[in-house]
Coordinates of C-alpha atoms in Angstrom, one line a residue:
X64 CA 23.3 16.2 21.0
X65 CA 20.9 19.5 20.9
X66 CA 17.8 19.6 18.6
X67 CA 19.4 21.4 16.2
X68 CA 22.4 18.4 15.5
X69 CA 19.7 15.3 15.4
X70 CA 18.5 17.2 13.0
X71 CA 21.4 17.3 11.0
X72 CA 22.8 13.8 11.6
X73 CA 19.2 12.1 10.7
X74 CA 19.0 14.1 8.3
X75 CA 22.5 12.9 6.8
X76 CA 21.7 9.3 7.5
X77 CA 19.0 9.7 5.7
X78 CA 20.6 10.5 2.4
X79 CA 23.6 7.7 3.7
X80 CA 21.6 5.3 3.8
X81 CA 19.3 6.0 0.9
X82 CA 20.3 2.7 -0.9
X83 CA 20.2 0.5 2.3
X84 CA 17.2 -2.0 3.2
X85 CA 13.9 0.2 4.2
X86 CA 13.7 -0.2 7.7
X87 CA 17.5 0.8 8.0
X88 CA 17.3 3.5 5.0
X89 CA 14.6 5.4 6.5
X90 CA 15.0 6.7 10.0
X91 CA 12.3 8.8 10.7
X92 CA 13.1 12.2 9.7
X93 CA 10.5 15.1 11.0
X94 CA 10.2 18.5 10.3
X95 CA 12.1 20.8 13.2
X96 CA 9.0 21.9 14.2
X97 CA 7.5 18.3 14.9
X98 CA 7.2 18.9 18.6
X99 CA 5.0 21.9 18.0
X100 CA 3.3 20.7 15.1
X101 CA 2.3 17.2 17.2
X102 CA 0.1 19.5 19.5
X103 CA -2.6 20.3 17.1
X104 CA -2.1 16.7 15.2
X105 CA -4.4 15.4 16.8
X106 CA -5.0 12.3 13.8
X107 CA -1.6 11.5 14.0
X108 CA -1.6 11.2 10.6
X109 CA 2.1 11.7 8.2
X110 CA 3.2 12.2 5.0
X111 CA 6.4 12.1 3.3
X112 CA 7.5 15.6 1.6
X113 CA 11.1 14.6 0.4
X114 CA 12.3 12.7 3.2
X115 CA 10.7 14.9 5.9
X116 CA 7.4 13.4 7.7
X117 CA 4.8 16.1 7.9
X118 CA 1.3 16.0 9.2
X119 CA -1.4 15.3 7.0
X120 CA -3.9 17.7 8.6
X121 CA -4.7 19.4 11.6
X122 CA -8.3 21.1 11.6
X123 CA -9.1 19.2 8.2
X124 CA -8.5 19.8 4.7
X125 CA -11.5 21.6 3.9
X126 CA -10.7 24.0 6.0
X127 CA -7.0 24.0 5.3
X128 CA -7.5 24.5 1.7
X129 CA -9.8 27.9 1.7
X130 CA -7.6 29.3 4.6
X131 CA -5.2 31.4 2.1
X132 CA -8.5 32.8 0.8
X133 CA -10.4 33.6 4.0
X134 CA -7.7 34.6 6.4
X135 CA -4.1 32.6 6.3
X136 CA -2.5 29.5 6.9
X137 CA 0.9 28.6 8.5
X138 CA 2.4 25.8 6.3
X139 CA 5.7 23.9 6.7
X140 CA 8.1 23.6 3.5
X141 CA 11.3 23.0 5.2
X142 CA 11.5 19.5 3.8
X143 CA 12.6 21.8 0.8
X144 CA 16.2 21.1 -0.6
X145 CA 18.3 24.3 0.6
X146 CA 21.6 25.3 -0.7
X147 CA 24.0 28.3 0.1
X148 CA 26.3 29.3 -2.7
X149 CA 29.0 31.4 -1.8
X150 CA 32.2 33.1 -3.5
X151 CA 33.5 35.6 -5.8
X152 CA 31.8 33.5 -8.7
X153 CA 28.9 32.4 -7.0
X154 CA 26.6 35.1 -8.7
X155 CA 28.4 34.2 -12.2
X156 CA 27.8 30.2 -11.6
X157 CA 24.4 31.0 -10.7
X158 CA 23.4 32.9 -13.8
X159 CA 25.0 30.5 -16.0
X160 CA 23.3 27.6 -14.5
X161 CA 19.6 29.6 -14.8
X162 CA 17.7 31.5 -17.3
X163 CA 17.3 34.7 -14.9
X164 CA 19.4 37.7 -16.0
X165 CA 20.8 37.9 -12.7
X166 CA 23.1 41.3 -13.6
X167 CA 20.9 43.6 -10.9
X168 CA 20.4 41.4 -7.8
X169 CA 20.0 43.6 -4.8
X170 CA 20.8 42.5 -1.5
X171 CA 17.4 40.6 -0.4
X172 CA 16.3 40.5 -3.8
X173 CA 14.2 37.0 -4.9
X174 CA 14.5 35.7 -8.3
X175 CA 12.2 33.0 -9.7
X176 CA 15.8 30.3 -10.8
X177 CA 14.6 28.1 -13.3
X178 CA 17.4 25.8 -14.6
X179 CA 17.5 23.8 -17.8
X180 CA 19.4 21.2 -19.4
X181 CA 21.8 21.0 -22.7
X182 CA 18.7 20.1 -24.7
X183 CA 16.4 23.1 -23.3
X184 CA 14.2 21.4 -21.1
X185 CA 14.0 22.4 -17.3
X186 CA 16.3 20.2 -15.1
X187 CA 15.1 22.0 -11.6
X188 CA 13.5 25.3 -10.7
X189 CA 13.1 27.2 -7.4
X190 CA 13.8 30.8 -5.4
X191 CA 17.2 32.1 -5.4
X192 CA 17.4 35.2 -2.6
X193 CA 21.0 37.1 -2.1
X194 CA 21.7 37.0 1.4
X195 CA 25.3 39.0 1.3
X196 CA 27.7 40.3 -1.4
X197 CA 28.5 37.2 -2.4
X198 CA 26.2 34.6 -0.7
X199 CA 23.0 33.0 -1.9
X200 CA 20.4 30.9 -0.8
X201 CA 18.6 28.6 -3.3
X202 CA 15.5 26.6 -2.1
X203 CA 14.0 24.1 -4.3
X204 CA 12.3 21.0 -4.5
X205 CA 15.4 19.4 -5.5
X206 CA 19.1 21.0 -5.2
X207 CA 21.1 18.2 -6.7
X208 CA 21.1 19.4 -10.0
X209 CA 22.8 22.5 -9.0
X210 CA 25.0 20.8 -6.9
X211 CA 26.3 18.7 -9.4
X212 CA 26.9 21.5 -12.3
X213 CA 29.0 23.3 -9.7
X214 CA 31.3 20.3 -9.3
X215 CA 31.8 19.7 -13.0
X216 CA 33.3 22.9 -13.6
X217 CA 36.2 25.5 -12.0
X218 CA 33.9 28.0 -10.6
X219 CA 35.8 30.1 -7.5
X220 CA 32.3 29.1 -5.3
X221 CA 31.8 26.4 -3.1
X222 CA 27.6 25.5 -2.1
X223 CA 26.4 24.2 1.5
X224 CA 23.9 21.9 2.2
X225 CA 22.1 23.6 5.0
X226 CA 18.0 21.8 5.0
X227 CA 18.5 20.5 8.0
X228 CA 19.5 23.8 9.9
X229 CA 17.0 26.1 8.6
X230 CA 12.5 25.7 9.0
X231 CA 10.9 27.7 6.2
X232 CA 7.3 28.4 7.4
X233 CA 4.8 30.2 4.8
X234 CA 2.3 32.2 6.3
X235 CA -0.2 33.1 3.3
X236 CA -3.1 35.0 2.8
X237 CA -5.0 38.0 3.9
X238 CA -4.1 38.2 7.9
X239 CA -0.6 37.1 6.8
X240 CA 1.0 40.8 7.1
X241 CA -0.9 41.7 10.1
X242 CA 0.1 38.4 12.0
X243 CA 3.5 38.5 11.3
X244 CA 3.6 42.3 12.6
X245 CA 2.4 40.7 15.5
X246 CA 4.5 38.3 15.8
X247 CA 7.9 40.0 15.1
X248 CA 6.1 43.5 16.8
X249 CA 7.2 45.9 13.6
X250 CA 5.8 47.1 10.3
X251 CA 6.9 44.7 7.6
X252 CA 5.3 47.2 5.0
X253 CA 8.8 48.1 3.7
X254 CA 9.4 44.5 2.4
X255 CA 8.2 44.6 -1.3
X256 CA 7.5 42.0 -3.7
X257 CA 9.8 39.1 -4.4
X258 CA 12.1 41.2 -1.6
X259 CA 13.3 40.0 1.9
X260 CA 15.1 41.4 5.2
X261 CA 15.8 40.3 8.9
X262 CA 13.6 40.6 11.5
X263 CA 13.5 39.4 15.0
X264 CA 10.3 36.8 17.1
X265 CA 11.6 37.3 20.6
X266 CA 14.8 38.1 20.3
X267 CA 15.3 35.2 17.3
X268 CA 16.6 36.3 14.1
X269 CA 14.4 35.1 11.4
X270 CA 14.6 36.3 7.4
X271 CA 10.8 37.8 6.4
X272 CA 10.7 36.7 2.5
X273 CA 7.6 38.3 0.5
X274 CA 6.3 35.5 -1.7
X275 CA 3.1 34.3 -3.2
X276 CA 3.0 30.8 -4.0
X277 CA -0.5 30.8 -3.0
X278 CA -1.5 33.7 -5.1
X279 CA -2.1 35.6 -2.1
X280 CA -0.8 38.2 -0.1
X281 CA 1.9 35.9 1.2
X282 CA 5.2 35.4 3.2
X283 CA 7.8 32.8 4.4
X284 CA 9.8 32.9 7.6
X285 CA 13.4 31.4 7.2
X286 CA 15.4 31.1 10.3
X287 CA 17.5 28.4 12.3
X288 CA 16.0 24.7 13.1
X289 CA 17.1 25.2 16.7
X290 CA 13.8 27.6 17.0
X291 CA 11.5 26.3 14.5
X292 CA 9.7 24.7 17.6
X293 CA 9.4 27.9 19.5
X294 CA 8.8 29.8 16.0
X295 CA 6.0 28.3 14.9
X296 CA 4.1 28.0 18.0
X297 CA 4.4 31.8 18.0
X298 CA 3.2 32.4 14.8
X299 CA -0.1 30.2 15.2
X300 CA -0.3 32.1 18.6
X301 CA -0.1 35.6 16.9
X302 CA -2.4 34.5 14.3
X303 CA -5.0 32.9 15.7
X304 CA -7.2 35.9 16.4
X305 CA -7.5 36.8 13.3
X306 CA -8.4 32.7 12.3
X307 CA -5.4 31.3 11.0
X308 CA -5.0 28.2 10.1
X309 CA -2.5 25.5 10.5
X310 CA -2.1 23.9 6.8
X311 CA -1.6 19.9 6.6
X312 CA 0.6 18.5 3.7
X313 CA -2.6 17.3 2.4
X314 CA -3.7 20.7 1.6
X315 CA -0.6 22.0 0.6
X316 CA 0.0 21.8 -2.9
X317 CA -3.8 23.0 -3.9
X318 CA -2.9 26.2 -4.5
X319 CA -0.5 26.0 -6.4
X320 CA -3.1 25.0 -8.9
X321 CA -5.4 27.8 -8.4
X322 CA -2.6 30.2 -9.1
X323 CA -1.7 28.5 -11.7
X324 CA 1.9 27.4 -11.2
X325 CA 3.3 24.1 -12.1
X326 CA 5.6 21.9 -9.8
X327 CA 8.6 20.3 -10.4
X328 CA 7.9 16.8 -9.8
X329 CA 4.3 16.9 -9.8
X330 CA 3.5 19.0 -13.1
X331 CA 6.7 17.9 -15.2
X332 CA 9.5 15.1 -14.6
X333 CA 12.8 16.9 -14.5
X334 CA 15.1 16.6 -17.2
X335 CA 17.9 16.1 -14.0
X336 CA 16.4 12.3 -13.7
X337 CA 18.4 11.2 -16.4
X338 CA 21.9 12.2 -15.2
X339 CA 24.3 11.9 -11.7
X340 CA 22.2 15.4 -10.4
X341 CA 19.3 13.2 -10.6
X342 CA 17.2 14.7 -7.6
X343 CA 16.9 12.7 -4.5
X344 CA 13.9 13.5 -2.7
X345 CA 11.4 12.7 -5.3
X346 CA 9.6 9.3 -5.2
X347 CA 10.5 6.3 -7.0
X348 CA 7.7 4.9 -9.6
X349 CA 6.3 5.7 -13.0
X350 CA 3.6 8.7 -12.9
X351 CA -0.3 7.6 -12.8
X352 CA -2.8 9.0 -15.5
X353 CA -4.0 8.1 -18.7
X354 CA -1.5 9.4 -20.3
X355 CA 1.3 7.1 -22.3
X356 CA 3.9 8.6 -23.6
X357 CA 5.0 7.8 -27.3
X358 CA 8.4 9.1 -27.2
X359 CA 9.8 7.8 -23.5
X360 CA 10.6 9.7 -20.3
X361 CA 11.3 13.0 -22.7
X362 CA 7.3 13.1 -22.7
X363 CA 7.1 13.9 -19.7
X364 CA 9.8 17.0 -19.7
X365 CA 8.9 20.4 -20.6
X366 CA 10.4 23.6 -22.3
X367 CA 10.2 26.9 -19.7
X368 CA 7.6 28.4 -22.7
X369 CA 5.6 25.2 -22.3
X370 CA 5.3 26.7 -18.2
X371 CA 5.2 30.0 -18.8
X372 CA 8.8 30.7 -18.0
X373 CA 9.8 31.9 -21.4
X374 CA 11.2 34.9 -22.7
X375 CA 9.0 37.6 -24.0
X376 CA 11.4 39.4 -26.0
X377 CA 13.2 36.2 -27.9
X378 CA 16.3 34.5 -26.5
X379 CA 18.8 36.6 -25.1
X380 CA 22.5 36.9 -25.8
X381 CA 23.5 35.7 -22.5
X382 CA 25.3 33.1 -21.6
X383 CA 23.5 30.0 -19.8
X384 CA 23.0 26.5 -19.5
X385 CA 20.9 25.3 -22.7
X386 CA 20.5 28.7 -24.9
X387 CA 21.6 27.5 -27.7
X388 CA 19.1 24.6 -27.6
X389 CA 16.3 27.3 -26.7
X390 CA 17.3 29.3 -29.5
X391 CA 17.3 26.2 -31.8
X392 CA 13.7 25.5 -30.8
X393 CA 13.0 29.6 -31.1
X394 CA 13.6 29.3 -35.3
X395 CA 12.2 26.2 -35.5
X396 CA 8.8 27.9 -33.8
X397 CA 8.7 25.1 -30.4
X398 CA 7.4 25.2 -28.3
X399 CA 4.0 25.7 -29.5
X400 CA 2.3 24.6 -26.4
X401 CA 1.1 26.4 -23.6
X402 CA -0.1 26.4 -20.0
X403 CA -3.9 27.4 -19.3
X404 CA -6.6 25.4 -16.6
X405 CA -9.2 23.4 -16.8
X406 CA -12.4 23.3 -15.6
X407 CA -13.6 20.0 -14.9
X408 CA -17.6 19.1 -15.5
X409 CA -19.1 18.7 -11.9
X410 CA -21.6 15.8 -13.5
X411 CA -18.9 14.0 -14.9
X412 CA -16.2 13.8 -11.9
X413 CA -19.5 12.9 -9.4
X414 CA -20.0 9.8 -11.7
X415 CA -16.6 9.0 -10.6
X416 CA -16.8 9.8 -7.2
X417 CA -20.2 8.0 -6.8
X418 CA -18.9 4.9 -8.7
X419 CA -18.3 2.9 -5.5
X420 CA -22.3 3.3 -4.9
X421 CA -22.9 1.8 -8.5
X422 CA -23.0 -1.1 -10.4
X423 CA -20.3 -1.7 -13.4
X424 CA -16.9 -1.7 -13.7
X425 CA -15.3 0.8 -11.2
X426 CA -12.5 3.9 -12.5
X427 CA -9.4 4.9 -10.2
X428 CA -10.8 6.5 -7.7
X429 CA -10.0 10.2 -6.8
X430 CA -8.5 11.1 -4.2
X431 CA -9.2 14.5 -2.5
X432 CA -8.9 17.1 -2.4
X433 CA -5.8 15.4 -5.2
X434 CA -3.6 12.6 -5.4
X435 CA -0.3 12.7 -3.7
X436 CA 2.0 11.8 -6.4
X437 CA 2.1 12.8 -10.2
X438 CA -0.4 11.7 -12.6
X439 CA -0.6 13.1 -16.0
X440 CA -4.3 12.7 -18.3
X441 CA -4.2 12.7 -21.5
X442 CA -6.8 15.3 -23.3
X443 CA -8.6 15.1 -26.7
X444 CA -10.4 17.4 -29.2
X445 CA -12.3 15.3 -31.6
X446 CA -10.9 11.9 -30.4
X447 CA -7.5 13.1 -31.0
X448 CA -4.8 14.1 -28.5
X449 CA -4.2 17.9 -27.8
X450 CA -2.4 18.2 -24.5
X451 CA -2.0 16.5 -21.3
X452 CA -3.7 17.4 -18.1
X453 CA -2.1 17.9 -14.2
X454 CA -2.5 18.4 -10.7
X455 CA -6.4 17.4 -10.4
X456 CA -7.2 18.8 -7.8
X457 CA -11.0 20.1 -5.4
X458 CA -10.7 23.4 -4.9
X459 CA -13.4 24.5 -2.3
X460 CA -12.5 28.2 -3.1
X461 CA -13.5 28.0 -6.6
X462 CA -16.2 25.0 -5.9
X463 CA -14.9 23.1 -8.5
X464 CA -12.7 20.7 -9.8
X465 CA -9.0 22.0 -11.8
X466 CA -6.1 21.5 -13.2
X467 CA -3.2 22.4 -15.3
X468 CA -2.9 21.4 -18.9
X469 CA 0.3 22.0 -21.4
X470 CA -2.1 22.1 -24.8
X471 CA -1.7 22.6 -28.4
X472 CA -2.8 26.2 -29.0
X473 CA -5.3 25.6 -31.3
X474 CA -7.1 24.7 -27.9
X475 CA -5.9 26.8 -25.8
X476 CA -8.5 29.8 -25.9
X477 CA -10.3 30.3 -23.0
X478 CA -13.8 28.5 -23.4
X479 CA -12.9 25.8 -25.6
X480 CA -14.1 22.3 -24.9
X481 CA -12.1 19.4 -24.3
X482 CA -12.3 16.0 -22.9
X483 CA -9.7 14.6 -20.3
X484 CA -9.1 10.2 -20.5
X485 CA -9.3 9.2 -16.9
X486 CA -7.7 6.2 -15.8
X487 CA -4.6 4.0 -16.4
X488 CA -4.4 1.9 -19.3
X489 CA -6.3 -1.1 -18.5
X490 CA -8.6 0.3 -16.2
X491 CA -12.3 1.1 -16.5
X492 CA -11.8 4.7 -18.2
X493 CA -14.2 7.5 -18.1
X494 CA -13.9 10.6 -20.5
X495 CA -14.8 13.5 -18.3
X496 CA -15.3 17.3 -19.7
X497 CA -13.8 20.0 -18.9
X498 CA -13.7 23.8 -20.5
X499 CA -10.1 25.7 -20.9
X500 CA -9.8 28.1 -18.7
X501 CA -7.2 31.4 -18.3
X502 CA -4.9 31.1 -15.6
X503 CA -5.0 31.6 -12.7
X504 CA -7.7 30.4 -11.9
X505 CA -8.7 33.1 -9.0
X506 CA -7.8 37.1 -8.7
X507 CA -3.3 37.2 -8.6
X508 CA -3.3 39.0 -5.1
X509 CA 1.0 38.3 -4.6
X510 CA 1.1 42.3 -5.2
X511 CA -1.2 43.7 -2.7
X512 CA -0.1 47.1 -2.2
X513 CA 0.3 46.7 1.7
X514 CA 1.1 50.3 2.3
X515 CA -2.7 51.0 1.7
X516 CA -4.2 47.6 4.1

């Protein structure tokens, strides 16, 4: 077999076997760019994204986390679930199944495809871009949920499981234009915001995507997994004049705190775990922090106006999976939380980080530059609780220590003082300060107006 198809049948045996022993459950499954990737991993070091292995770091995290900010990083995300819809009703399925008015969807076009449940809270969430007249790709952290409302109903679509036999590569920040105009030798100044086209690296066909996950000028290159070797050594090649950086799954999901956007998985529990679309890739366990839920798993779901993915102008008309619960909630005033950051008090998160140097009982440590699974704090106002706190993270761009937090808006206001728990139950708490802050946390750059660089 070619790269390309042990790719594709690890990748199957992986979800196969998913229910086998560990050792024959989990063949080692890499990104299709391992080969490349192992030249600069010089640690050794893995992590599991979904079932893909990716390098922890390459040059160090420190470094990899400010790269988006100082000159741009190439990062890895095709452990991300992909899914090509197609058919006369693929477009139709697809806007039932998500909030997005999907009526104007140009060829190329992005939209942000967040997906909720009957009851209104979000069941998965990712990009949706439309690659022909009646074709789609949908990237996600999880796919399953989709794949399973399309085989409870009659829709004239059918959806492909193609992860294995595509890479997605983000190359974000500053540099990222002129390094990919390097790299595919043309001006990529016509692709717009949240827009996409084909392009060529040597010959290759690759799909430019104009994104900004990192809050920065920002792009992804999509393109088969038969060149993602070949791809991505190109890339860093082309960009290394102008400093990039190759980004470790250490550093990877940092910024998505500085700009402020939550993450399935991470930020919220899907609503999806409870039924057959249950997502696959995510890890088994209970969530860390000090937060305990009074109401069960629901406590850890969230409304899209809880995220910031509500709708400005009320509830449409439209038809689509979990309106009428929306609408419910909308004359009933939920939700009335909201997302905003937090500033963490540097005095207070040293105490914890210099704890293994005391005396006393010792607090969960922190990891850095965040942990690597999800943990949600609980936050007080005056002893009582008034949100709950995630994705802790360092961010050496900001010199300081963030996170999200879904709030009560009576706290919300930029300024106000809070305290987050930290800990598990049972541990040696510490109550740690922070300050609410607006979101994001650093200058929204997704929208650079490229044709003046």
């Amino acid at each position: 077999m070619d790269a390309a198809e042990v790719q594709r049948s690890t990748y199957e045996a992986v979800l196969r076997l998913r229910d086998a022993p560990f050792v024959t459950r989990r063949p080692a499954y890499f990104s299709p760019a391992a080969a490349a990737q192992d030249e600069s991993n010089h640690l050794a070091s893995f992590g599991a994204f979904a079932q893909t292995l990716l390098p922890l770091e390459y040059t160090g995290w420190v470094e990899e986390c400010g790269a988006h900010v100082t000159s741009c990083y190439v990062g890895d995300w095709s452990s991300l679930h992909k899914v090509v819809v197609r058919g006369p009703q693929a477009r139709a399925f697809l806007a039932w199944l998500g909030m997005r008015d999907l009526s104007r969807f140009e060829l190329g076009q992005i939209k942000h495809h967040v997906q909720l449940d009957g009851n209104g809270w979000v069941a998965s969430e990712g990009i949706v871009c439309r690659v022909g007249e009646e074709e789609f790709l949908y990237t996600a952290g999880s796919a399953d949920w989709l794949l399973w409302q399309l085989g409870q109903g009659s829709w004239d679509a059918e959806a492909e499981d193609v992860s294995p036999d595509l890479f997605i590569f983000g190359v974000q920040g500053p540099a990222a234009l002129d390094t990919l105009e390097k790299l595919t030798g043309e001006s990529l100044r016509d692709i717009g915001f949240s827009r996409s086209r084909p392009s060529r690296v040597d010959g290759v066909p690759v799909r430019v995507l104009r994104t900004g996950i990192s809050g920065e000028l920002g792009y992804e290159l999509h393109g088969s997994a038969a060149h993602a070797n070949a791809i991505w050594s190109a890339v860093v090649a082309s960009g290394r004049p102008l400093g990039i950086r190759e980004l470790g799954l250490r550093s990877q999901p940092v910024q998505h705190i500085e700009a402020g956007i939550a993450t399935n998985g991470l930020d919220y529990l899907p609503a999806s775990v409870l039924t057959p679309g249950a997502p696959r890739q995510f890890r088994r366990g209970a969530p860390g922090g000090s937060f305990v839920p009074e109401n069960g798993v629901t406590d850890y779901f969230r409304k899209p106006g809880e995220l910031g993915w509500g709708f400005r102008g009320g509830v449409p008309d439209r038809e689509f999976l979990g309106r009428d619960a929306l609408a419910a909630a909308a004359a009933k005033g939920e939700p009335q939380r909201t997302l905003t950051g937090l500033r963490w008090n540097a005095e207070d998160v040293s105490g914890i980080l210099t704890a293994l140097l005391g005396e006393g009982d010792l607090p969960d440590p922190m990891e850095l530059p965040r942990g690597r699974g999800p943990a949600f704090d609980q936050v007080l106002a005056g002893g009582r609780r008034v949100g709950v706190s995630t994705g802790r993270t360092v961010s050496v761009n900001l010199r300081s220590t963030i996170s999200l937090v879904v709030i009560d808006p009576g706290h919300a206001s930029p300024g106000t003082e809070v305290v987050v728990l930290w800990g598990r139950p049972g541990t040696a708490q510490r109550e740690v300060r922070a300050t609410v802050t607006a979101l994001p946390f650093k200058p929204d750059r997704r929208r650079t107006d490229v044709m003046a660089l």
